mmCIF file of C-alpha atoms in Angstrom:
data_model
loop_
_atom_site.group_PDB
_atom_site.id
_atom_site.type_symbol
_atom_site.label_atom_id
_atom_site.label_comp_id
_atom_site.label_asym_id
_atom_site.label_seq_id
_atom_site.Cartn_x
_atom_site.Cartn_y
_atom_site.Cartn_z
ATOM 1 C CA MET C 147 -23.108 -7.742 -29.339
ATOM 2 C CA ASN C 148 -20.894 -6.338 -26.566
ATOM 3 C CA GLN C 149 -17.667 -8.202 -25.837
ATOM 4 C CA LYS C 150 -17.487 -9.629 -22.312
ATOM 5 C CA LYS C 151 -14.965 -7.598 -20.343
ATOM 6 C CA LEU C 152 -11.970 -9.095 -18.558
ATOM 7 C CA LYS C 153 -11.918 -8.809 -14.761
ATOM 8 C CA PRO C 154 -8.328 -8.654 -13.468
ATOM 9 C CA ASN C 155 -7.677 -8.739 -9.742
ATOM 10 C CA LEU C 156 -4.779 -6.286 -10.085
ATOM 11 C CA VAL C 157 -4.444 -3.262 -12.357
ATOM 12 C CA ILE C 158 -1.506 -0.919 -12.922
ATOM 13 C CA LYS C 159 -2.871 2.239 -14.527
ATOM 14 C CA ASN C 160 -1.443 5.438 -16.016
ATOM 15 C CA CYS C 161 2.066 3.947 -16.381
ATOM 16 C CA GLY C 162 4.327 6.823 -17.358
ATOM 17 C CA GLN C 163 6.169 4.447 -19.683
ATOM 18 C CA LEU C 164 4.972 0.889 -20.220
ATOM 19 C CA LEU C 165 7.621 -1.197 -22.008
ATOM 20 C CA THR C 166 6.207 -4.335 -23.605
ATOM 21 C CA VAL C 167 9.526 -5.350 -25.248
ATOM 22 C CA SER C 168 7.456 -6.883 -28.016
ATOM 23 C CA GLU C 169 9.476 -8.470 -30.828
ATOM 24 C CA ASN C 170 7.142 -6.764 -33.304
ATOM 25 C CA SER C 171 7.553 -3.248 -31.918
ATOM 26 C CA LYS C 172 9.181 -0.644 -34.131
ATOM 27 C CA ASP C 173 11.100 1.034 -31.318
ATOM 28 C CA LEU C 174 12.597 -2.183 -29.836
ATOM 29 C CA VAL C 175 11.103 -1.576 -26.386
ATOM 30 C CA GLY C 176 7.406 -1.442 -27.332
ATOM 31 C CA LEU C 177 6.772 1.849 -25.549
ATOM 32 C CA ILE C 178 3.202 2.696 -24.530
ATOM 33 C CA ARG C 179 2.850 6.046 -22.781
ATOM 34 C CA ASN C 180 0.232 6.167 -20.015
ATOM 35 C CA GLY C 181 -0.266 2.436 -20.523
ATOM 36 C CA TYR C 182 -2.389 0.010 -18.529
ATOM 37 C CA VAL C 183 -1.689 -3.527 -17.275
ATOM 38 C CA GLY C 184 -4.272 -6.062 -16.091
ATOM 39 C CA ILE C 185 -3.196 -9.083 -14.027
ATOM 40 C CA MET C 186 -5.130 -12.153 -12.933
ATOM 41 C CA GLY C 187 -3.269 -14.254 -10.385
ATOM 42 C CA GLU C 188 0.228 -14.741 -11.825
ATOM 43 C CA LYS C 189 -0.812 -14.063 -15.431
ATOM 44 C CA ILE C 190 -0.826 -10.762 -17.319
ATOM 45 C CA ILE C 191 -4.133 -10.722 -19.196
ATOM 46 C CA PHE C 192 -4.055 -7.207 -20.635
ATOM 47 C CA ILE C 193 -1.538 -4.632 -21.840
ATOM 48 C CA GLY C 194 -2.592 -1.554 -23.768
ATOM 49 C CA THR C 195 -3.708 2.059 -23.934
ATOM 50 C CA LYS C 196 -6.404 3.681 -21.807
ATOM 51 C CA GLU C 197 -8.851 3.529 -24.709
ATOM 52 C CA GLU C 198 -8.279 -0.220 -25.125
ATOM 53 C CA TYR C 199 -8.477 -0.663 -21.366
ATOM 54 C CA ASP C 200 -11.841 1.089 -21.103
ATOM 55 C CA ARG C 201 -13.259 -1.153 -23.830
ATOM 56 C CA GLN C 202 -11.902 -4.466 -22.543
ATOM 57 C CA ILE C 203 -11.526 -4.253 -18.757
ATOM 58 C CA ASP C 204 -13.925 -4.244 -15.814
ATOM 59 C CA ASP C 205 -11.918 -3.154 -12.768
ATOM 60 C CA THR C 206 -14.850 -2.842 -10.358
ATOM 61 C CA ASP C 207 -13.332 -5.346 -7.933
ATOM 62 C CA SER C 208 -9.669 -4.849 -8.870
ATOM 63 C CA GLN C 209 -6.819 -3.639 -6.714
ATOM 64 C CA VAL C 210 -5.500 -0.589 -8.562
ATOM 65 C CA ILE C 211 -1.925 0.716 -8.479
ATOM 66 C CA ASP C 212 -1.177 4.153 -9.923
ATOM 67 C CA GLY C 213 1.855 3.933 -12.226
ATOM 68 C CA SER C 214 2.047 7.674 -12.939
ATOM 69 C CA ASN C 215 5.606 8.927 -13.540
ATOM 70 C CA ARG C 216 6.910 5.359 -13.355
ATOM 71 C CA VAL C 217 8.458 2.954 -15.850
ATOM 72 C CA VAL C 218 6.791 -0.474 -15.897
ATOM 73 C CA LEU C 219 8.725 -3.190 -17.713
ATOM 74 C CA PRO C 220 9.393 -6.956 -17.632
ATOM 75 C CA GLY C 221 11.730 -8.172 -14.918
ATOM 76 C CA PHE C 222 15.445 -8.261 -15.679
ATOM 77 C CA VAL C 223 17.049 -11.669 -16.303
ATOM 78 C CA ASP C 224 20.576 -11.980 -14.891
ATOM 79 C CA CYS C 225 21.841 -15.001 -16.806
ATOM 80 C CA HIS C 226 25.397 -15.187 -15.406
ATOM 81 C CA THR C 227 26.162 -14.714 -11.722
ATOM 82 C CA HIS C 228 28.510 -16.043 -9.048
ATOM 83 C CA LEU C 229 26.224 -14.765 -6.309
ATOM 84 C CA VAL C 230 26.995 -17.336 -3.609
ATOM 85 C CA PHE C 231 30.483 -16.590 -2.308
ATOM 86 C CA GLY C 232 32.156 -15.936 1.013
ATOM 87 C CA LYS C 233 32.819 -12.444 2.326
ATOM 88 C CA SER C 234 33.931 -9.673 -0.057
ATOM 89 C CA ARG C 235 36.914 -8.585 -2.140
ATOM 90 C CA VAL C 236 36.010 -4.892 -2.079
ATOM 91 C CA GLU C 237 39.295 -3.986 -0.360
ATOM 92 C CA GLU C 238 41.198 -5.810 -3.087
ATOM 93 C CA TYR C 239 39.185 -3.897 -5.692
ATOM 94 C CA ALA C 240 39.950 -0.562 -4.028
ATOM 95 C CA THR C 241 43.643 -1.440 -3.806
ATOM 96 C CA GLY C 242 43.614 -2.376 -7.500
ATOM 97 C CA LEU C 243 42.616 1.172 -8.395
ATOM 98 C CA ILE C 244 45.996 2.344 -7.131
ATOM 99 C CA PRO C 245 48.847 1.852 -9.642
ATOM 100 C CA GLY C 246 50.824 -1.197 -8.571
ATOM 101 C CA GLY C 247 48.403 -1.935 -5.740
ATOM 102 C CA LEU C 248 47.612 -5.547 -6.614
ATOM 103 C CA GLU C 249 51.261 -6.348 -7.207
ATOM 104 C CA LYS C 250 52.047 -5.106 -3.705
ATOM 105 C CA LEU C 251 49.354 -7.351 -2.254
ATOM 106 C CA ARG C 252 50.717 -10.384 -4.087
ATOM 107 C CA ASP C 253 54.297 -9.539 -3.115
ATOM 108 C CA SER C 254 53.128 -9.446 0.501
ATOM 109 C CA GLY C 255 51.708 -12.951 0.165
ATOM 110 C CA ILE C 256 48.072 -11.801 0.254
ATOM 111 C CA LYS C 257 45.845 -13.870 -2.006
ATOM 112 C CA THR C 258 43.833 -12.066 -4.667
ATOM 113 C CA GLY C 259 41.333 -12.891 -7.378
ATOM 114 C CA MET C 260 39.615 -16.242 -7.535
ATOM 115 C CA GLU C 261 42.119 -17.824 -5.147
ATOM 116 C CA ALA C 262 40.995 -15.393 -2.446
ATOM 117 C CA SER C 263 37.322 -16.074 -3.154
ATOM 118 C CA VAL C 264 37.861 -19.835 -2.948
ATOM 119 C CA ASP C 265 39.512 -19.564 0.470
ATOM 120 C CA MET C 266 36.821 -17.232 1.831
ATOM 121 C CA THR C 267 33.993 -19.398 0.499
ATOM 122 C CA ARG C 268 35.535 -22.565 1.905
ATOM 123 C CA SER C 269 35.836 -21.030 5.368
ATOM 124 C CA GLU C 270 32.379 -19.429 5.544
ATOM 125 C CA PRO C 271 29.668 -21.388 7.416
ATOM 126 C CA GLU C 272 26.732 -22.479 5.278
ATOM 127 C CA ASP C 273 24.125 -20.548 7.279
ATOM 128 C CA LEU C 274 26.074 -17.301 6.931
ATOM 129 C CA LEU C 275 26.650 -17.937 3.226
ATOM 130 C CA TYR C 276 22.895 -18.392 2.823
ATOM 131 C CA LEU C 277 22.039 -15.224 4.758
ATOM 132 C CA GLU C 278 24.466 -13.054 2.779
ATOM 133 C CA SER C 279 23.237 -14.500 -0.515
ATOM 134 C CA HIS C 280 19.591 -13.983 0.460
ATOM 135 C CA ASN C 281 20.327 -10.322 1.195
ATOM 136 C CA LYS C 282 21.946 -9.916 -2.234
ATOM 137 C CA ILE C 283 18.893 -11.387 -3.949
ATOM 138 C CA ASP C 284 16.581 -9.092 -1.981
ATOM 139 C CA ARG C 285 18.526 -6.103 -3.317
ATOM 140 C CA MET C 286 18.399 -7.490 -6.860
ATOM 141 C CA ILE C 287 14.628 -7.952 -6.664
ATOM 142 C CA ARG C 288 14.162 -4.388 -5.393
ATOM 143 C CA ASN C 289 16.080 -3.200 -8.454
ATOM 144 C CA GLY C 290 13.942 -5.167 -10.902
ATOM 145 C CA THR C 291 15.706 -8.517 -11.389
ATOM 146 C CA THR C 292 13.276 -11.428 -11.272
ATOM 147 C CA THR C 293 15.245 -14.322 -12.821
ATOM 148 C CA ILE C 294 18.771 -15.238 -11.710
ATOM 149 C CA GLU C 295 21.254 -17.899 -12.796
ATOM 150 C CA ILE C 296 23.675 -18.774 -9.975
ATOM 151 C CA LYS C 297 26.882 -20.809 -10.302
ATOM 152 C CA SER C 298 28.952 -22.710 -7.817
ATOM 153 C CA GLY C 299 32.674 -22.795 -8.582
ATOM 154 C CA TYR C 300 34.233 -21.029 -5.598
ATOM 155 C CA GLY C 301 34.922 -24.246 -3.732
ATOM 156 C CA LEU C 302 36.865 -26.519 -6.074
ATOM 157 C CA ASP C 303 36.385 -29.271 -3.518
ATOM 158 C CA LYS C 304 33.462 -31.556 -2.751
ATOM 159 C CA GLU C 305 32.415 -29.996 0.543
ATOM 160 C CA THR C 306 32.328 -26.387 -0.636
ATOM 161 C CA GLU C 307 30.830 -27.011 -4.067
ATOM 162 C CA LEU C 308 27.998 -28.958 -2.424
ATOM 163 C CA LYS C 309 27.665 -26.235 0.204
ATOM 164 C CA GLN C 310 27.228 -23.603 -2.501
ATOM 165 C CA LEU C 311 24.685 -25.722 -4.367
ATOM 166 C CA ARG C 312 22.712 -26.417 -1.179
ATOM 167 C CA VAL C 313 22.572 -22.686 -0.520
ATOM 168 C CA ILE C 314 21.312 -22.089 -4.060
ATOM 169 C CA SER C 315 18.649 -24.749 -3.523
ATOM 170 C CA LYS C 316 17.488 -23.010 -0.327
ATOM 171 C CA LEU C 317 17.415 -19.661 -2.127
ATOM 172 C CA LYS C 318 15.153 -21.200 -4.766
ATOM 173 C CA GLN C 319 12.702 -22.182 -2.057
ATOM 174 C CA ASN C 320 12.848 -19.030 0.047
ATOM 175 C CA THR C 321 13.073 -16.038 -2.284
ATOM 176 C CA LYS C 322 10.682 -14.553 -4.824
ATOM 177 C CA ALA C 323 13.212 -14.815 -7.659
ATOM 178 C CA ASP C 324 13.179 -17.544 -10.295
ATOM 179 C CA ILE C 325 16.578 -19.186 -9.819
ATOM 180 C CA SER C 326 18.529 -21.570 -12.049
ATOM 181 C CA ALA C 327 21.512 -23.394 -10.536
ATOM 182 C CA THR C 328 24.715 -24.246 -12.427
ATOM 183 C CA PHE C 329 27.426 -26.592 -11.166
ATOM 184 C CA LEU C 330 30.709 -24.929 -12.148
ATOM 185 C CA GLY C 331 33.176 -27.282 -10.568
ATOM 186 C CA ALA C 332 35.549 -26.736 -13.497
ATOM 187 C CA HIS C 333 35.754 -22.997 -12.808
ATOM 188 C CA GLY C 334 39.414 -23.672 -12.055
ATOM 189 C CA TRP C 335 41.391 -26.319 -10.230
ATOM 190 C CA PRO C 336 42.510 -26.581 -6.602
ATOM 191 C CA ARG C 337 46.123 -26.004 -5.700
ATOM 192 C CA GLU C 338 46.134 -29.201 -3.614
ATOM 193 C CA MET C 339 45.363 -31.467 -6.590
ATOM 194 C CA SER C 340 46.792 -31.982 -10.088
ATOM 195 C CA LYS C 341 44.646 -30.945 -13.044
ATOM 196 C CA ASP C 342 44.292 -34.505 -14.351
ATOM 197 C CA ARG C 343 43.306 -35.845 -10.958
ATOM 198 C CA TYR C 344 40.815 -33.020 -10.473
ATOM 199 C CA ILE C 345 39.179 -33.674 -13.856
ATOM 200 C CA ASP C 346 38.780 -37.347 -12.923
ATOM 201 C CA PHE C 347 37.315 -36.275 -9.578
ATOM 202 C CA LEU C 348 34.779 -34.006 -11.287
ATOM 203 C CA ILE C 349 33.709 -36.614 -13.829
ATOM 204 C CA ASN C 350 33.593 -39.650 -11.576
ATOM 205 C CA GLU C 351 32.485 -38.186 -8.238
ATOM 206 C CA MET C 352 31.143 -34.651 -8.343
ATOM 207 C CA ILE C 353 28.935 -34.649 -11.439
ATOM 208 C CA PRO C 354 27.164 -37.931 -10.520
ATOM 209 C CA MET C 355 26.633 -36.669 -6.960
ATOM 210 C CA VAL C 356 25.207 -33.320 -8.086
ATOM 211 C CA ALA C 357 22.947 -35.083 -10.578
ATOM 212 C CA GLU C 358 21.716 -37.626 -8.032
ATOM 213 C CA GLU C 359 20.813 -34.914 -5.515
ATOM 214 C CA LYS C 360 19.366 -32.723 -8.310
ATOM 215 C CA LEU C 361 21.330 -29.714 -7.123
ATOM 216 C CA ALA C 362 21.894 -28.283 -10.611
#
């Protein structure tokens, strides 16, 4: 009796290298050369060789993508990011490549490191912060990242931490990435508040507020 063939609505055929990343594979990546993938809706229903494909798949009505000379693999998971932040510290980075460069910046009273990021994130309007973050995620998706963890932590005050978390919430709704939000209010402490007072503020005000609004 012939086995009923699967009918995917999308097929990727002739994949130069198909990486299954199976835990049982001998080569760690589960390499199948000239492999085939069958997809139905959002579910992968087939992975295998051409011979297996011919036996199990009916692609009469399928959209077919040619994967020749391409590597097909699961999406990357970026499990630790601080993606939502104001502006850029690329000039600081470039200056740091010069011996003594960062020391000169600090001696001149120019903020560096996390302190600089906190100030820039506090001052950036929420809509601009969202737009810049959305553009970053678009680039990540084009390079194969499909799941992203995003932290707050560049505000260290109620207004900016909530602003970051609201942006992350909007990104969840309006990008193709799977996004997990983390409240990182204890990333540091603000210069305008003592450590003990800030810890009390986090425990008694910020964490309950974030939980109530389900922002992380």
